[in-house]
Short mmCIF file of C-alpha atoms in Angstrom, two decimals:
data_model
loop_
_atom_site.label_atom_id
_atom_site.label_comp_id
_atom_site.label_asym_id
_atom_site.label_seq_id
_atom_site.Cartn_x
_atom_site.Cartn_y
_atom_site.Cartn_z
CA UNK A 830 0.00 0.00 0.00
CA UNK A 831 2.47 2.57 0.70
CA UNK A 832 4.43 1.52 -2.59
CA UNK A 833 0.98 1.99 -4.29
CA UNK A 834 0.32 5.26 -2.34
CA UNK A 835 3.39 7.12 -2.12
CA UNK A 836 2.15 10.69 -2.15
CA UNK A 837 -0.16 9.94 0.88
CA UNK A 838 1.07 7.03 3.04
CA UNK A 839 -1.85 8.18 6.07
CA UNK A 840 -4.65 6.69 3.10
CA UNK A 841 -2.41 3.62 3.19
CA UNK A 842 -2.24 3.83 7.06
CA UNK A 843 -6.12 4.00 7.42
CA UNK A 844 -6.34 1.36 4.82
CA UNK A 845 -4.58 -0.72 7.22
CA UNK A 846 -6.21 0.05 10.29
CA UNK A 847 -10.12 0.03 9.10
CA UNK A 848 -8.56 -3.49 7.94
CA UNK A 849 -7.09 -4.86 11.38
CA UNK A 850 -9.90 -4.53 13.35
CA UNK A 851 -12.44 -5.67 10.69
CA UNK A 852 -14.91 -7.99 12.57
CA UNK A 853 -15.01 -10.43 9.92
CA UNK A 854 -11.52 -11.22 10.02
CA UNK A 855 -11.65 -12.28 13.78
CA UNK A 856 -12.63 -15.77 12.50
CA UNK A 857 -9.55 -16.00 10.77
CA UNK A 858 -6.78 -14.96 13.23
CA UNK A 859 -8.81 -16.89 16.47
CA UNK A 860 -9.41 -20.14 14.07
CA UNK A 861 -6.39 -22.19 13.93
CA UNK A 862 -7.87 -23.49 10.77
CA UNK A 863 -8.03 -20.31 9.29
CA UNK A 864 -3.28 -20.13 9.61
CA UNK A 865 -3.92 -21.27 5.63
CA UNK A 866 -5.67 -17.78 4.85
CA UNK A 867 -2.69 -15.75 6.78
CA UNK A 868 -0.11 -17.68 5.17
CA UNK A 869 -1.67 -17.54 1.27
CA UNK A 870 -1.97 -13.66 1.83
CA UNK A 871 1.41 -13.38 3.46
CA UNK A 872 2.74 -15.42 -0.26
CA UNK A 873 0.55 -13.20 -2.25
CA UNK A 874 1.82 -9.78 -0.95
CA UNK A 875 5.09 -11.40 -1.40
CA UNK A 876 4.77 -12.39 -4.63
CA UNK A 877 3.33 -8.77 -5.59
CA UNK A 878 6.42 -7.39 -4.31
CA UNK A 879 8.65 -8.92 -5.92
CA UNK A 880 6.86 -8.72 -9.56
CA UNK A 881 7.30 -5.29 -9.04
CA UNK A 882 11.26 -5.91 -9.26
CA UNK A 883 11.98 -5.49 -12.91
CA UNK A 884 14.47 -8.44 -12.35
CA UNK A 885 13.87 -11.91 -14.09
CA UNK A 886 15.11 -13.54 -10.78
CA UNK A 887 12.89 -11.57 -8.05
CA UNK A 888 10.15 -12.58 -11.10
CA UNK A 889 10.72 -16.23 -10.93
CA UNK A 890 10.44 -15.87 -6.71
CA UNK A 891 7.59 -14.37 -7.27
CA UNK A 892 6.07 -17.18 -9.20
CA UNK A 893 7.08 -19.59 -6.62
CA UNK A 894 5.63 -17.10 -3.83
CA UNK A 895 2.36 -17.36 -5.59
CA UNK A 896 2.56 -21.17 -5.76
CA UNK A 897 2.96 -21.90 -2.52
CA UNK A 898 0.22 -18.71 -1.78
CA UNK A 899 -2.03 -21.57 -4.23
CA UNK A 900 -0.97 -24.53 -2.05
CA UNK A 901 -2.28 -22.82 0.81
CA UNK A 902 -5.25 -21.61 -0.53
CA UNK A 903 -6.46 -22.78 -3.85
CA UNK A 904 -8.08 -19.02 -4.20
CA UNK A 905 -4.81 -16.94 -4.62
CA UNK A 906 -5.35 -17.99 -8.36
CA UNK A 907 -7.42 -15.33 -8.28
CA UNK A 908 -3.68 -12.96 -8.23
CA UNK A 909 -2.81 -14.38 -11.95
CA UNK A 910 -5.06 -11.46 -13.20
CA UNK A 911 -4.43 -8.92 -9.96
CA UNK A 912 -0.35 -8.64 -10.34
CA UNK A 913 0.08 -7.99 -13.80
CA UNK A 914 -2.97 -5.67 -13.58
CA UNK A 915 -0.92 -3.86 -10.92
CA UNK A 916 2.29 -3.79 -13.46
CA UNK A 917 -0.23 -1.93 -16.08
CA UNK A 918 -1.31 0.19 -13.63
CA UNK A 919 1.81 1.59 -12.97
CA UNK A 920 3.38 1.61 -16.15
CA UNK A 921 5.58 -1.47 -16.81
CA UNK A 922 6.63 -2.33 -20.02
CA UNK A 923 5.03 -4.66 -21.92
CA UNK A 924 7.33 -7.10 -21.92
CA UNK A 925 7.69 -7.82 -18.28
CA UNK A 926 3.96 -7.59 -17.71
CA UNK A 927 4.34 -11.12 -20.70
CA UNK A 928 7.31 -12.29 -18.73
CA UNK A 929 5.10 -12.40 -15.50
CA UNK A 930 2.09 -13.71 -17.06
CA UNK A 931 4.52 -16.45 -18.73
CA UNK A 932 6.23 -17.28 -14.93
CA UNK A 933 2.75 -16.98 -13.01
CA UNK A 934 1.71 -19.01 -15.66
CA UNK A 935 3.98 -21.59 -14.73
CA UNK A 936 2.78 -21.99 -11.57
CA UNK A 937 -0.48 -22.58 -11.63
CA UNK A 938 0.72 -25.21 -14.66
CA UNK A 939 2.64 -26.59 -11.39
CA UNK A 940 -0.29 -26.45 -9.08
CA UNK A 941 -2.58 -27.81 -11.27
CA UNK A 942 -0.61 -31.68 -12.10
CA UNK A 943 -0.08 -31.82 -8.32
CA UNK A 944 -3.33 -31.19 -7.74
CA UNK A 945 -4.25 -33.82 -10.74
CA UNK A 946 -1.81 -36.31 -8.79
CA UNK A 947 -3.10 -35.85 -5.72
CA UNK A 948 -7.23 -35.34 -6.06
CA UNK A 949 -7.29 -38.21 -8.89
CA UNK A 950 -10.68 -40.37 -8.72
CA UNK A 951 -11.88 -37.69 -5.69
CA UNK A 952 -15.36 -37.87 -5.57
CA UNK A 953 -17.30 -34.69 -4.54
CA UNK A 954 -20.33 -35.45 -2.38
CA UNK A 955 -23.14 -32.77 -2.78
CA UNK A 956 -24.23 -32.68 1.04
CA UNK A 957 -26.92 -30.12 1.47
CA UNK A 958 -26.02 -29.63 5.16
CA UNK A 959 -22.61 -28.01 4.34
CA UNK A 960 -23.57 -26.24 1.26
CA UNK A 961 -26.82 -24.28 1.08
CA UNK A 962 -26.83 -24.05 -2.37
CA UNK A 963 -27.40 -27.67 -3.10
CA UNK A 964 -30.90 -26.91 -1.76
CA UNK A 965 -31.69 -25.08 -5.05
CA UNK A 966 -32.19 -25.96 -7.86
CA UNK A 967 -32.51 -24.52 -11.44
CA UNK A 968 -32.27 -20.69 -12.06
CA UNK A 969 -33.18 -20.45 -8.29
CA UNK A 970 -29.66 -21.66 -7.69
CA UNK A 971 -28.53 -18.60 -9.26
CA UNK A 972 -30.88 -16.09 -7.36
CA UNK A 973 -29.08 -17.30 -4.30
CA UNK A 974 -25.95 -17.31 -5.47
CA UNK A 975 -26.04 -14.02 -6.22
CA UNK A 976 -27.37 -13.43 -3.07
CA UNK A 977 -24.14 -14.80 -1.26
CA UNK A 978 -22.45 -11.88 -3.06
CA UNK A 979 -24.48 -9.24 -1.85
CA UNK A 980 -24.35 -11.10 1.56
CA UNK A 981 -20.64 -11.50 1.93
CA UNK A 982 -20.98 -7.18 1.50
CA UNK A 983 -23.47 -7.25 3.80
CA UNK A 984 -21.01 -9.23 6.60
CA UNK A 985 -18.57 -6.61 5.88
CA UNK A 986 -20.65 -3.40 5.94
CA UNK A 987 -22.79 -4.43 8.78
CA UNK A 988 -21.33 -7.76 10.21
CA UNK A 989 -23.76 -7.60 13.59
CA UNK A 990 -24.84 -11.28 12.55
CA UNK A 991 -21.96 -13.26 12.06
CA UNK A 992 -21.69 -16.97 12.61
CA UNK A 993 -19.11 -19.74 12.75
CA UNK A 994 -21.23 -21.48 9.99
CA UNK A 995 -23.38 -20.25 7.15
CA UNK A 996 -24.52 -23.49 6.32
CA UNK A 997 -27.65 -25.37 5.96
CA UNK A 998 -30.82 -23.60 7.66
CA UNK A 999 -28.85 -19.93 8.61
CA UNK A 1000 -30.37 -18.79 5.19
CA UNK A 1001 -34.12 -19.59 4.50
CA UNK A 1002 -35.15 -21.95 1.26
CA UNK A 1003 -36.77 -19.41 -0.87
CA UNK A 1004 -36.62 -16.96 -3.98
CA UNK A 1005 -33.86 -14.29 -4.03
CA UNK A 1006 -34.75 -12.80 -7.46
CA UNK A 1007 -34.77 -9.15 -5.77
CA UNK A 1008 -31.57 -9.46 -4.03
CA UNK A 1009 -30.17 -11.11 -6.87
CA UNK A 1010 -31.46 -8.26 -9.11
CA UNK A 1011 -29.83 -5.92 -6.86
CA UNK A 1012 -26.75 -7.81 -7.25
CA UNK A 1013 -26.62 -7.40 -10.74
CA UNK A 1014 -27.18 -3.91 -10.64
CA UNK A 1015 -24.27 -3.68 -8.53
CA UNK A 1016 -21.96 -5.95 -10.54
CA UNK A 1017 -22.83 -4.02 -13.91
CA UNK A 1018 -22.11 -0.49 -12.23
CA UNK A 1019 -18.82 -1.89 -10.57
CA UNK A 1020 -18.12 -3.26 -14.33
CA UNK A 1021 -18.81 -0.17 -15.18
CA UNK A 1022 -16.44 1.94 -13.13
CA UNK A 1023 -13.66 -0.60 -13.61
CA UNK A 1024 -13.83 0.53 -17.32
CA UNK A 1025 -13.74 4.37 -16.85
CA UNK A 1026 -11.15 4.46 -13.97
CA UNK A 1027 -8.92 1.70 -15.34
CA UNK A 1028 -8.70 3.70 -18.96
CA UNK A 1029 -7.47 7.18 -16.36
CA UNK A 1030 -5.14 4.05 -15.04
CA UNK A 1031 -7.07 4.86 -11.11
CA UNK A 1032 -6.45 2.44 -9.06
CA UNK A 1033 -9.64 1.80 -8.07
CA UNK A 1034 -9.94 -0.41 -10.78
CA UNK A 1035 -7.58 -2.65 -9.52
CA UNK A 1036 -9.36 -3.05 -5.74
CA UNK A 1037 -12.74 -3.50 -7.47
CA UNK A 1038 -11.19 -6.45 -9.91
CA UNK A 1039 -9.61 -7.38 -6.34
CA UNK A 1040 -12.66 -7.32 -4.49
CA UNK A 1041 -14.85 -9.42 -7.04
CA UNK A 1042 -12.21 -11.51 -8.41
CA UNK A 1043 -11.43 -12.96 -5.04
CA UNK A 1044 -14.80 -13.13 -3.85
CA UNK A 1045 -15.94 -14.98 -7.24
CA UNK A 1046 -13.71 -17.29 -6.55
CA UNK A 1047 -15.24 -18.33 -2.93
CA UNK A 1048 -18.95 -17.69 -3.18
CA UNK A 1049 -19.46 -20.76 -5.15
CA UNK A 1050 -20.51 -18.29 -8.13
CA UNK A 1051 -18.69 -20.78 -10.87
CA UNK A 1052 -17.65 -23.70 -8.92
CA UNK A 1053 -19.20 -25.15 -5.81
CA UNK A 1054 -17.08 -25.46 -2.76
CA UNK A 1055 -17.26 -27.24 0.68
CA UNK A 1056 -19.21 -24.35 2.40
CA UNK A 1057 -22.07 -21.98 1.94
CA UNK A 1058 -20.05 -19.15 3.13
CA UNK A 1059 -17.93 -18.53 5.77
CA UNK A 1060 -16.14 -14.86 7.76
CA UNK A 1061 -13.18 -16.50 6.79
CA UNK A 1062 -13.78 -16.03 2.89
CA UNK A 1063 -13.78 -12.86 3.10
CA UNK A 1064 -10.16 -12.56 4.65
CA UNK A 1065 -8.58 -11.31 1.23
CA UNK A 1066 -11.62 -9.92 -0.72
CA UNK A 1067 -12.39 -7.42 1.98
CA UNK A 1068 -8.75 -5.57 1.19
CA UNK A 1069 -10.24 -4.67 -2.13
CA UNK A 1070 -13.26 -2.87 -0.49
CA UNK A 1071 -11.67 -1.41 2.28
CA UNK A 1072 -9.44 0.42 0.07
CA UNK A 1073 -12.30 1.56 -2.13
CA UNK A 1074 -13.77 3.12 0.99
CA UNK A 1075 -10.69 5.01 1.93
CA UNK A 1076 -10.21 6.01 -1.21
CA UNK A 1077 -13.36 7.47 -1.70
CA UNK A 1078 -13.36 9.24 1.57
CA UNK A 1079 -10.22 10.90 1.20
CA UNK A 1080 -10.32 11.47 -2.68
CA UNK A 1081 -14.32 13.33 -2.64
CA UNK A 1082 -14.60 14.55 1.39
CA UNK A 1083 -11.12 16.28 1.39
CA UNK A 1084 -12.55 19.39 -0.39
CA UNK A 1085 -15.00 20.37 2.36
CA UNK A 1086 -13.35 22.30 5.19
CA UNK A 1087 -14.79 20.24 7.87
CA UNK A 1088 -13.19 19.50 11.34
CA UNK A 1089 -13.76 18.47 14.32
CA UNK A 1090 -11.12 19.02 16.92
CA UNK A 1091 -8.02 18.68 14.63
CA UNK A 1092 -9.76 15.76 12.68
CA UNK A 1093 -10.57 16.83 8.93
CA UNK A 1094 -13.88 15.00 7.58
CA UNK A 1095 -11.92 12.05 5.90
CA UNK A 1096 -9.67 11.04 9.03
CA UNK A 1097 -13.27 11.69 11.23
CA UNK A 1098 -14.97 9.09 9.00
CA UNK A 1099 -11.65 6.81 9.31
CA UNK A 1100 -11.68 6.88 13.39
CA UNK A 1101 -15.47 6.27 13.29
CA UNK A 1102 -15.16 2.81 10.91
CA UNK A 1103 -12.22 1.68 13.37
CA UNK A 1104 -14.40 2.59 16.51
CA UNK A 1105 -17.40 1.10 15.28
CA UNK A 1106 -15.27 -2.46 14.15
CA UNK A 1107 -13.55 -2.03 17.15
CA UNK A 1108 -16.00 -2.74 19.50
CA UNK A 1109 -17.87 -5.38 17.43
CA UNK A 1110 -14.31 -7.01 17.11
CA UNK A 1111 -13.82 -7.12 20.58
CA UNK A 1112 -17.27 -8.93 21.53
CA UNK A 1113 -16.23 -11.50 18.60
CA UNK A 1114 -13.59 -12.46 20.25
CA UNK A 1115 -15.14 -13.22 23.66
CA UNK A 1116 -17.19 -15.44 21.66
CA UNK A 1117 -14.36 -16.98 20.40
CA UNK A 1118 -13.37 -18.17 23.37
CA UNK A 1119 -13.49 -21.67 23.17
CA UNK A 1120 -16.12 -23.94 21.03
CA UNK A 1121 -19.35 -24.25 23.51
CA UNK A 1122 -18.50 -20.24 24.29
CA UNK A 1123 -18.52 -19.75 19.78
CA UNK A 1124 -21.59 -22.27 19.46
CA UNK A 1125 -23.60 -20.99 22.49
CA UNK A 1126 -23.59 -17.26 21.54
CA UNK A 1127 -24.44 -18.24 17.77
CA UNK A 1128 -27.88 -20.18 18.46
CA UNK A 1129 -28.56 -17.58 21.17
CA UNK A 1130 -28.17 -14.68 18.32
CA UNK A 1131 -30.65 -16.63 16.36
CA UNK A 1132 -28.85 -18.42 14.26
CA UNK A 1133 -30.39 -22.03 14.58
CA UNK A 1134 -28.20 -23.55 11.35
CA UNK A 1135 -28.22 -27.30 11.55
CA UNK A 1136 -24.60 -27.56 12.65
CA UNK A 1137 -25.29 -24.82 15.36
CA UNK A 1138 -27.92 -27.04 17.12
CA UNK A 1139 -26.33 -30.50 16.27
CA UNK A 1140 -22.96 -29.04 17.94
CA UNK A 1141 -24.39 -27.56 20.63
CA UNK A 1142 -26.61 -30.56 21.63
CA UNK A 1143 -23.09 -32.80 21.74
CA UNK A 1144 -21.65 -30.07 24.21
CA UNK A 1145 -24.35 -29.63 26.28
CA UNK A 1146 -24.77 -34.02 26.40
CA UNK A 1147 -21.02 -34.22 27.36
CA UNK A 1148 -21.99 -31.66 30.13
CA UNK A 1149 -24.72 -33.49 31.11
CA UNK A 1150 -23.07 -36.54 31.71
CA UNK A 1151 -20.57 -34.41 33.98
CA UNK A 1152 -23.12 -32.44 35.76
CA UNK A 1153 -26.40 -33.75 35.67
CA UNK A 1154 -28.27 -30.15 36.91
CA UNK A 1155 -31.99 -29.78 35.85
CA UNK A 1156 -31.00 -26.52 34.01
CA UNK A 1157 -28.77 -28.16 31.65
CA UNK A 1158 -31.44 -31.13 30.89
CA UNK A 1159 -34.03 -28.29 30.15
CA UNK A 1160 -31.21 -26.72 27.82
CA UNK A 1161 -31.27 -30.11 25.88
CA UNK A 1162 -34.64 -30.82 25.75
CA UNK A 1163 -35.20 -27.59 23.46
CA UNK A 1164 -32.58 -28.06 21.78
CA UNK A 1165 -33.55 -31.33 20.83
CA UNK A 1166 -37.01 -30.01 20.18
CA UNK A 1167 -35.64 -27.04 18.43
CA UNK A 1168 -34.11 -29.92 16.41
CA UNK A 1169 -36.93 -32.13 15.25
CA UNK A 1170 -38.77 -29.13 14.59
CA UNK A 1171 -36.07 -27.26 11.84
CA UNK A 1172 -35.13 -30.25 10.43
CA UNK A 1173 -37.47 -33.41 10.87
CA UNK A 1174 -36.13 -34.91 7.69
CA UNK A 1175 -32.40 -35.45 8.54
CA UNK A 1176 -31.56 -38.90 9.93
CA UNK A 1177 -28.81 -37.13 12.25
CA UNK A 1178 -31.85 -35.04 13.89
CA UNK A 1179 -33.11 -38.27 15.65
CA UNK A 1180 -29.80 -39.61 16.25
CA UNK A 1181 -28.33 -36.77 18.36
CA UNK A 1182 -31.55 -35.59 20.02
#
């Protein structure tokens, strides 16, 4: 950021800090799970670096940086667009924008026969209780996936709701023509601002390619993956619209001579986001605490997803059987009603409850 931002590093330092304390993101540094989306980020910043190094042999590191960014996380494929849109953006020749193509190129060549090697005769199940999108069918399908994108901006924007899992039963089983309309409204004007501002050579073209680009590649938009949606997701997508926002705030706020205290409207706007994800971060994390703690605070925000209450119910059995009080037995007899009542038609409802 402050390579890309040179004349204003404090845009790239608010950039950074709306960024760190983004709610949404809590998932991913309290998850151990979630060391594979640190890592892949950590290889794809690397790898951007050194592309910008008009040197063939920083180039070929950089290749390797985004392989093992791809090994980590299959999604960093996404950055075989992103870094040599970066190089047009500011102003490399021609012929190492090819050369990097040709290297990054390589790599994914790379990923792709280990991945052949490897997933050979790897048979993907279509279980409806881990993706939500297997419950629809048709062009309905498509409403809702859609939806997911306008969702995953919702998280970010307003992420008072999240969950540890998105999956079956967190989202009801209906039509989402009007949010997917809305969508698509979105997508097409976003299309169209990527055209005017990447002819000036802005570079908000290149954080709305980064924003969509890695968020297509996660919200099971082309491809289905193991997972409705998840905070998680969202890890490397959500640079790309956090640096929109700045951007905008400094770029069309600047010009009115607002201040309060010593704050100029911009930097007000700036301490407000941090603030507001600041305090939401910090009541994620107590969540976060351990898994009955993560579970426990999910069903009790409403969230009643059929891996909520089926995870829940095995905590609250094991405590049970450790502390047989009358309050805990009430806790699992609605949960187990809770249970029959979502989802009567699952095998697993009857076998936990």
């Amino acid at each position: 950021l402050s390579n890309l931002f040179k004349n204003n590093l404090f845009i790239a330092f608010s950039i950074t800090l709306i960024w760190v304390v983004l709610p949404v993101n809590i998932e991913v540094v309290a998850n151990i799970k979630s060391r594979d989306e640190i890592l892949a980020l950590i290889f794809i910043l690397s790898s951007i670096s050194l592309a910008l190094k008009n040197n063939i042999y920083f180039n070929i590191c950089s290749g390797a940086a985004l392989l093992f960014a791809m090994m980590c996380k299959e999604s960093s494929i996404a950055f075989i667009v992103l870094i040599p849109l970066i190089l047009y953006l500011k102003s490399y020749s021609k012929k190492h924008i090819y050369k990097t193509i040709a290297i990054l190129g390589s790599s994914i060549t790379i990923l792709f026969l280990i991945r052949y090697r490897v997933l050979d005769n790897y048979e993907v199940l279509e279980i409806k209780i881990n993706n939500n999108v297997f419950s629809f069918t048709g062009v309905e399908r498509w409403y809702y996936k859609l939806f997911l994108i306008l969702e995953y901006i919702r998280l970010y924007l307003f992420p008072t709701n999240l969950s540890w899992d998105y999956n079956y039963g967190y989202h009801e089983i209906k039509s989402y023509l009007l949010e997917a309309l809305f969508t698509l409204l979105l997508i097409f004007a976003s299309v169209y601002m990527f055209i005017i501002t990447i002819k000036q050579k802005s570079y908000y073209s290149l954080f709305i390619a980064w924003f969509y680009i890695c968020l297509l590649v996660v919200s099971n938009t082309f491809y289905l993956i193991g997972t409705t949606m998840a905070d998680r997701l969202l890890f490397t997508p959500s640079i790309g619209i956090t640096v929109i926002i700045v951007m905008l705030l400094y770029n069309y706020l600047s010009k009115y001579d607002i201040k309060v205290f010593w704050l100029k409207l911009p930097s007000l706007l700036v301490l407000v986001f941090v603030v507001y994800y600041t305090f939401l971060s910090m009541n994620r994390v107590e969540d976060w605490k351990n898994d009955y703690t993560l579970i426990k605070s999910d069903y009790e925000n409403g969230n009643t997803n059929f891996k909520t209450i089926i995870g829940l119910i095995k905590m609250t059995t094991n405590r049970i059987e450790k502390n047989k009080s009358t309050k805990l037995i009430e806790q699992g007899n609605k949960l187990s009603s809770d249970m029959v009542r979502l989802y009567p038609k699952f095998e697993d409802t009857y076998k936990y409850t």
